Short mmCIF file of C-alpha atoms and ligand atoms in Angstrom, two decimals:
data_model
loop_
_atom_site.label_atom_id
_atom_site.label_comp_id
_atom_site.label_asym_id
_atom_site.label_seq_id
_atom_site.Cartn_x
_atom_site.Cartn_y
_atom_site.Cartn_z
CA UNK A 1 51.35 159.56 49.90
CA UNK A 2 48.63 160.67 52.13
CA UNK A 3 46.04 157.80 52.47
CA UNK A 4 42.78 157.88 54.20
CA UNK A 5 41.51 154.85 56.07
CA UNK A 6 37.80 155.21 56.99
CA UNK A 7 37.13 153.10 59.92
CA UNK A 8 38.67 152.23 63.45
CA UNK A 9 37.75 148.56 63.66
CA UNK A 10 40.29 145.81 63.86
CA UNK A 11 40.83 145.42 60.06
CA UNK A 12 41.29 149.32 59.76
CA UNK A 13 43.89 149.15 62.40
CA UNK A 14 45.98 146.51 60.44
CA UNK A 15 46.02 148.84 57.49
CA UNK A 16 46.85 152.11 59.55
CA UNK A 17 49.62 150.49 61.20
CA UNK A 18 51.08 149.01 58.07
CA UNK A 19 50.72 152.30 56.20
CA UNK A 20 52.71 154.15 58.87
CA UNK A 21 55.29 151.47 58.85
CA UNK A 22 55.59 151.90 54.94
CA UNK A 23 56.15 155.74 55.40
CA UNK A 24 52.78 157.10 54.30
CA UNK A 25 50.92 159.80 56.00
CA UNK A 26 47.56 158.22 57.43
CA UNK A 27 44.30 160.06 58.20
CA UNK A 28 41.68 158.09 59.91
CA UNK A 29 37.95 158.56 59.45
CA UNK A 30 35.41 157.95 62.15
CA UNK A 31 31.81 159.08 62.84
CA UNK A 32 32.63 161.21 65.65
CA UNK A 33 36.18 161.56 66.75
CA UNK A 34 35.30 162.79 70.26
CA UNK A 35 33.02 159.78 70.86
CA UNK A 36 35.56 157.44 69.51
CA UNK A 37 38.39 158.86 71.67
CA UNK A 38 36.00 158.70 74.72
CA UNK A 39 35.46 155.03 74.36
CA UNK A 40 37.01 153.05 77.24
CA UNK A 41 35.72 149.47 76.49
CA UNK A 42 37.03 147.10 73.85
CA UNK A 43 34.66 146.79 70.72
CA UNK A 44 32.70 143.69 70.07
CA UNK A 45 35.74 141.97 68.43
CA UNK A 46 37.79 142.64 71.62
CA UNK A 47 39.95 145.30 70.07
CA UNK A 48 41.02 147.68 72.77
CA UNK A 49 39.74 151.32 72.84
CA UNK A 50 40.96 153.51 69.78
CA UNK A 51 42.76 156.01 71.91
CA UNK A 52 45.02 153.21 73.23
CA UNK A 53 45.79 152.38 69.49
CA UNK A 54 46.54 155.99 68.79
CA UNK A 55 48.76 156.32 71.68
CA UNK A 56 50.80 153.27 70.36
CA UNK A 57 50.66 154.75 66.77
CA UNK A 58 51.87 158.34 66.95
CA UNK A 59 51.28 160.45 63.73
CA UNK A 60 47.77 159.44 62.94
CA UNK A 61 45.07 162.31 62.43
CA UNK A 62 41.67 161.16 63.41
CA UNK A 63 38.77 163.03 61.52
CA UNK A 64 35.10 162.68 60.71
CA UNK A 65 34.71 160.34 57.66
CA UNK A 66 34.20 163.19 55.13
CA UNK A 67 37.20 165.22 56.43
CA UNK A 68 39.52 162.08 56.25
CA UNK A 69 38.33 161.28 52.67
CA UNK A 70 38.81 164.87 51.62
CA UNK A 71 42.31 164.90 52.95
CA UNK A 72 43.49 161.77 51.01
CA UNK A 73 45.74 162.53 48.01
CA UNK A 74 44.07 159.85 45.84
CA UNK A 75 43.71 156.75 47.74
CA UNK A 76 40.94 155.84 50.43
CA UNK A 77 40.42 152.34 52.31
CA UNK A 78 37.18 151.81 53.48
CA UNK A 79 36.82 149.73 56.77
CA UNK A 80 33.32 150.95 57.55
CA UNK A 81 31.16 147.99 58.80
CA UNK A 82 29.65 146.43 55.67
CA UNK A 83 25.82 146.84 56.81
CA UNK A 84 26.39 150.56 57.12
CA UNK A 85 28.87 151.36 54.46
CA UNK A 86 26.63 152.44 51.60
CA UNK A 87 24.83 155.03 53.75
CA UNK A 88 28.03 156.44 55.46
CA UNK A 89 29.84 156.66 51.99
CA UNK A 90 26.75 158.10 50.22
CA UNK A 91 26.85 161.28 52.38
CA UNK A 92 30.62 161.92 51.69
CA UNK A 93 30.29 161.36 48.06
CA UNK A 94 31.66 164.75 47.08
CA UNK A 95 34.82 164.44 49.33
CA UNK A 96 35.39 160.86 47.52
CA UNK A 97 34.98 162.53 44.09
CA UNK A 98 37.99 161.67 41.78
CA UNK A 99 39.60 159.25 44.37
CA UNK A 100 40.16 155.49 44.41
CA UNK A 101 38.12 153.77 47.01
CA UNK A 102 39.18 150.22 48.23
CA UNK A 103 36.32 148.42 49.74
CA UNK A 104 37.04 145.19 51.92
CA UNK A 105 33.69 144.96 53.87
CA UNK A 106 31.49 141.98 54.19
CA UNK A 107 27.73 142.95 53.96
CA UNK A 108 26.82 140.93 57.01
CA UNK A 109 23.70 141.43 58.77
CA UNK A 110 23.97 140.18 62.24
CA UNK A 111 20.65 140.43 63.72
CA UNK A 112 18.40 137.94 61.87
CA UNK A 113 16.37 134.90 62.54
CA UNK A 114 16.93 132.31 59.85
CA UNK A 115 14.70 129.41 59.19
CA UNK A 116 17.67 127.09 59.13
CA UNK A 117 20.51 128.69 61.41
CA UNK A 118 24.06 128.03 61.16
CA UNK A 119 25.29 127.76 64.67
CA UNK A 120 28.93 129.00 64.98
CA UNK A 121 31.21 128.98 68.26
CA UNK A 122 30.32 132.70 68.55
CA UNK A 123 26.45 132.58 67.53
CA UNK A 124 24.43 132.48 64.49
CA UNK A 125 26.21 133.16 61.24
CA UNK A 126 25.20 136.47 59.99
CA UNK A 127 23.44 136.67 56.63
CA UNK A 128 24.77 138.31 53.40
CA UNK A 129 22.62 141.20 52.28
CA UNK A 130 23.02 141.99 49.27
CA UNK A 131 23.97 138.48 47.98
CA UNK A 132 24.00 136.60 44.70
CA UNK A 133 22.37 139.06 42.35
CA UNK A 134 24.28 142.37 43.76
CA UNK A 135 27.08 143.17 46.00
CA UNK A 136 28.23 145.69 48.46
CA UNK A 137 30.87 146.68 46.13
CA UNK A 138 28.64 147.34 43.22
CA UNK A 139 26.12 149.10 45.55
CA UNK A 140 28.90 151.55 46.59
CA UNK A 141 29.91 152.23 43.09
CA UNK A 142 26.41 153.02 41.97
CA UNK A 143 26.10 155.47 45.13
CA UNK A 144 29.54 156.99 43.98
CA UNK A 145 29.60 157.39 40.36
CA UNK A 146 32.39 159.86 40.55
CA UNK A 147 34.73 157.55 42.48
CA UNK A 148 36.68 154.47 41.26
CA UNK A 149 35.74 151.58 43.63
CA UNK A 150 37.93 148.35 43.87
CA UNK A 151 36.82 145.44 45.71
CA UNK A 152 39.88 143.66 47.31
CA UNK A 153 41.33 142.46 50.56
CA UNK A 154 37.90 140.82 51.62
CA UNK A 155 38.95 137.12 51.18
CA UNK A 156 41.47 137.42 54.18
CA UNK A 157 41.85 138.56 57.64
CA UNK A 158 43.37 142.15 57.30
CA UNK A 159 46.17 141.08 59.53
CA UNK A 160 47.18 138.62 56.70
CA UNK A 161 46.53 141.17 53.95
CA UNK A 162 49.03 143.54 55.38
CA UNK A 163 51.46 140.68 56.17
CA UNK A 164 51.15 138.07 53.37
CA UNK A 165 54.44 136.44 54.32
CA UNK A 166 52.84 135.43 57.65
CA UNK A 167 51.14 132.43 55.94
CA UNK A 168 52.81 129.99 53.84
CA UNK A 169 55.77 132.30 53.11
CA UNK A 170 53.37 134.56 51.27
CA UNK A 171 52.72 131.92 48.56
CA UNK A 172 48.83 132.59 48.21
CA UNK A 173 46.53 134.63 45.98
CA UNK A 174 44.88 138.15 46.57
CA UNK A 175 41.94 139.30 44.29
CA UNK A 176 41.13 142.64 42.81
CA UNK A 177 37.98 143.57 40.86
CA UNK A 178 36.67 146.89 39.62
CA UNK A 179 35.39 148.76 36.71
CA UNK A 180 38.45 151.22 36.56
CA UNK A 181 41.82 149.73 35.37
CA UNK A 182 43.85 152.56 36.87
CA UNK A 183 42.24 152.16 40.15
CA UNK A 184 43.08 148.32 40.20
CA UNK A 185 46.62 149.32 39.30
CA UNK A 186 46.92 151.44 42.22
CA UNK A 187 45.37 148.99 44.53
CA UNK A 188 47.80 146.27 43.21
CA UNK A 189 50.85 148.57 43.68
CA UNK A 190 49.57 148.91 47.31
CA UNK A 191 49.34 145.14 47.64
CA UNK A 192 52.89 144.91 46.23
CA UNK A 193 54.17 147.20 48.91
CA UNK A 194 52.44 144.90 51.45
CA UNK A 195 54.43 141.98 50.05
CA UNK A 196 51.69 140.26 47.58
CA UNK A 197 53.20 138.53 44.74
CA UNK A 198 50.33 136.78 43.22
CA UNK A 199 47.36 139.31 42.65
CA UNK A 200 44.72 138.09 40.29
CA UNK A 201 42.51 140.60 38.60
CA UNK A 202 39.02 139.02 38.39
CA UNK A 203 37.85 141.74 36.01
CA UNK A 204 34.77 143.91 36.62
CA UNK A 205 33.29 144.89 39.74
CA UNK A 206 30.50 142.36 39.45
CA UNK A 207 33.06 139.72 40.60
CA UNK A 208 32.72 141.37 44.12
CA UNK A 209 29.61 139.06 44.38
CA UNK A 210 31.92 136.05 44.43
CA UNK A 211 34.46 137.64 46.82
CA UNK A 212 31.79 138.59 49.38
CA UNK A 213 29.97 135.25 49.18
CA UNK A 214 33.25 133.59 49.96
CA UNK A 215 33.01 135.05 53.45
CA UNK A 216 30.93 131.93 54.48
CA UNK A 217 33.71 129.68 53.10
CA UNK A 218 36.24 131.58 54.87
CA UNK A 219 34.47 131.05 58.08
CA UNK A 220 33.95 127.47 57.47
CA UNK A 221 37.58 126.75 56.60
CA UNK A 222 38.44 128.64 59.92
CA UNK A 223 36.19 126.38 61.98
CA UNK A 224 37.65 123.33 60.24
CA UNK A 225 41.08 124.56 61.18
CA UNK A 226 39.99 124.89 64.86
CA UNK A 227 39.99 128.93 64.59
CA UNK A 228 36.83 130.47 65.86
CA UNK A 229 37.37 133.99 64.81
CA UNK A 230 38.49 134.40 61.36
CA UNK A 231 41.45 132.41 60.63
CA UNK A 232 45.10 132.85 59.52
CA UNK A 233 45.27 131.02 56.24
CA UNK A 234 45.47 131.80 52.57
CA UNK A 235 43.75 130.78 49.35
CA UNK A 236 46.13 129.74 46.54
CA UNK A 237 44.78 129.55 42.85
CA UNK A 238 46.97 126.77 41.35
CA UNK A 239 47.23 127.19 37.61
N1 NAP B 1 38.76 142.57 60.41
C1 NAP B 1 38.92 141.81 59.38
O1 NAP B 1 40.15 141.17 59.32
C2 NAP B 1 38.00 141.69 58.14
C3 NAP B 1 38.44 140.79 57.25
C4 NAP B 1 37.74 140.83 55.89
C5 NAP B 1 36.42 141.55 55.93
N2 NAP B 1 36.20 142.43 57.01
C6 NAP B 1 34.92 143.26 56.84
O2 NAP B 1 35.39 144.66 56.74
C7 NAP B 1 34.33 145.39 57.40
C8 NAP B 1 35.10 146.30 58.48
O3 NAP B 1 35.79 145.51 59.26
P1 NAP B 1 36.76 146.05 60.54
O4 NAP B 1 37.29 144.89 61.34
O5 NAP B 1 37.74 146.88 59.99
O6 NAP B 1 35.80 147.01 61.27
P2 NAP B 1 34.30 146.78 62.05
O7 NAP B 1 34.46 146.59 63.52
O8 NAP B 1 33.47 145.72 61.30
O9 NAP B 1 33.67 148.08 61.70
C9 NAP B 1 34.04 149.35 62.39
C10 NAP B 1 33.71 150.62 61.66
O10 NAP B 1 32.51 150.70 61.20
C11 NAP B 1 31.95 152.00 61.53
N3 NAP B 1 30.52 151.86 61.78
C12 NAP B 1 29.78 151.00 62.62
N4 NAP B 1 28.39 151.23 62.59
C13 NAP B 1 28.26 152.26 61.75
C14 NAP B 1 27.18 153.14 61.29
N5 NAP B 1 26.04 153.01 61.73
N6 NAP B 1 27.46 154.13 60.44
C15 NAP B 1 28.76 154.52 59.99
N7 NAP B 1 29.65 153.83 60.45
C16 NAP B 1 29.59 152.81 61.21
C17 NAP B 1 32.47 152.38 62.86
O11 NAP B 1 32.54 153.75 62.91
P3 NAP B 1 33.21 154.49 64.22
O12 NAP B 1 34.64 154.66 64.04
O13 NAP B 1 32.59 155.66 64.26
O14 NAP B 1 32.97 153.55 65.42
C18 NAP B 1 33.82 151.81 62.70
O15 NAP B 1 34.86 152.63 62.15
C19 NAP B 1 33.35 144.55 58.03
O16 NAP B 1 32.30 144.61 57.04
C20 NAP B 1 34.00 143.19 58.17
O17 NAP B 1 33.07 142.25 58.07
C21 NAP B 1 36.84 142.51 58.20
#
């Protein structure tokens, strides 16, 4: 299948590499391919310049976001930074029409001055916006009424999403939420191909609120385990 991954960050790279390994054709979206290829410094998470990743993963086509989305057969994974995702996706709504869009972003706002800051090993914890009474997943679906949006992957490091067996032998739970049953089935099929065996459908997209708000708990567990950046652990829903 020809799958588009919109994004060049660390999480997107996990999906790109895994999809290539599984034999898919992968088109990658970025704001400006020339600018992305011209970067020579690691990004803010320490990932090496994207051109280095491309050299190590031949066969990838790098395109502007809209062209990458248009090139996908039916499945698009969005790895666009959560604070900018709605704006970036809204302008390519036509190219996303009729497709399934899996969104794993956290709507973090990094620059803020909270009254009661949460100091972390890497600075003040970003805040979530939207939160509680709305979610990024819902915002994206409202902006893209002709696209089937699924929220998934967001409760894990993406390196674990593409390799569930790397934690606890794979005995942990992945969630999906969305208003379109066929799109959730497509997402579950992709997750099974990644190796997931326990995929819990949380129902309509409104459940994205809980998945996104879990981001703070994910960080807290990581700190508790002594892992400063993200963390390699899973959640198991025991029932
Ligand atoms: N990394 C993980 O394991 C993980 C796990 C769970 C959730 N998440 C969440 O998933 C999202 C993506 O994470 P990631 O690690 O893959 O990448 P990221 O480093 O958070 O985001 C990089 C992507 O966002 C795009 N971007 C940044 N600012 C933009 C703007 N103003 N307009 C349009 N696009 C913009 C960049 O475009 P260019 O390509 O043009 O630079 C790049 O493709 C984040 O919200 C993150 O919090 C990540």
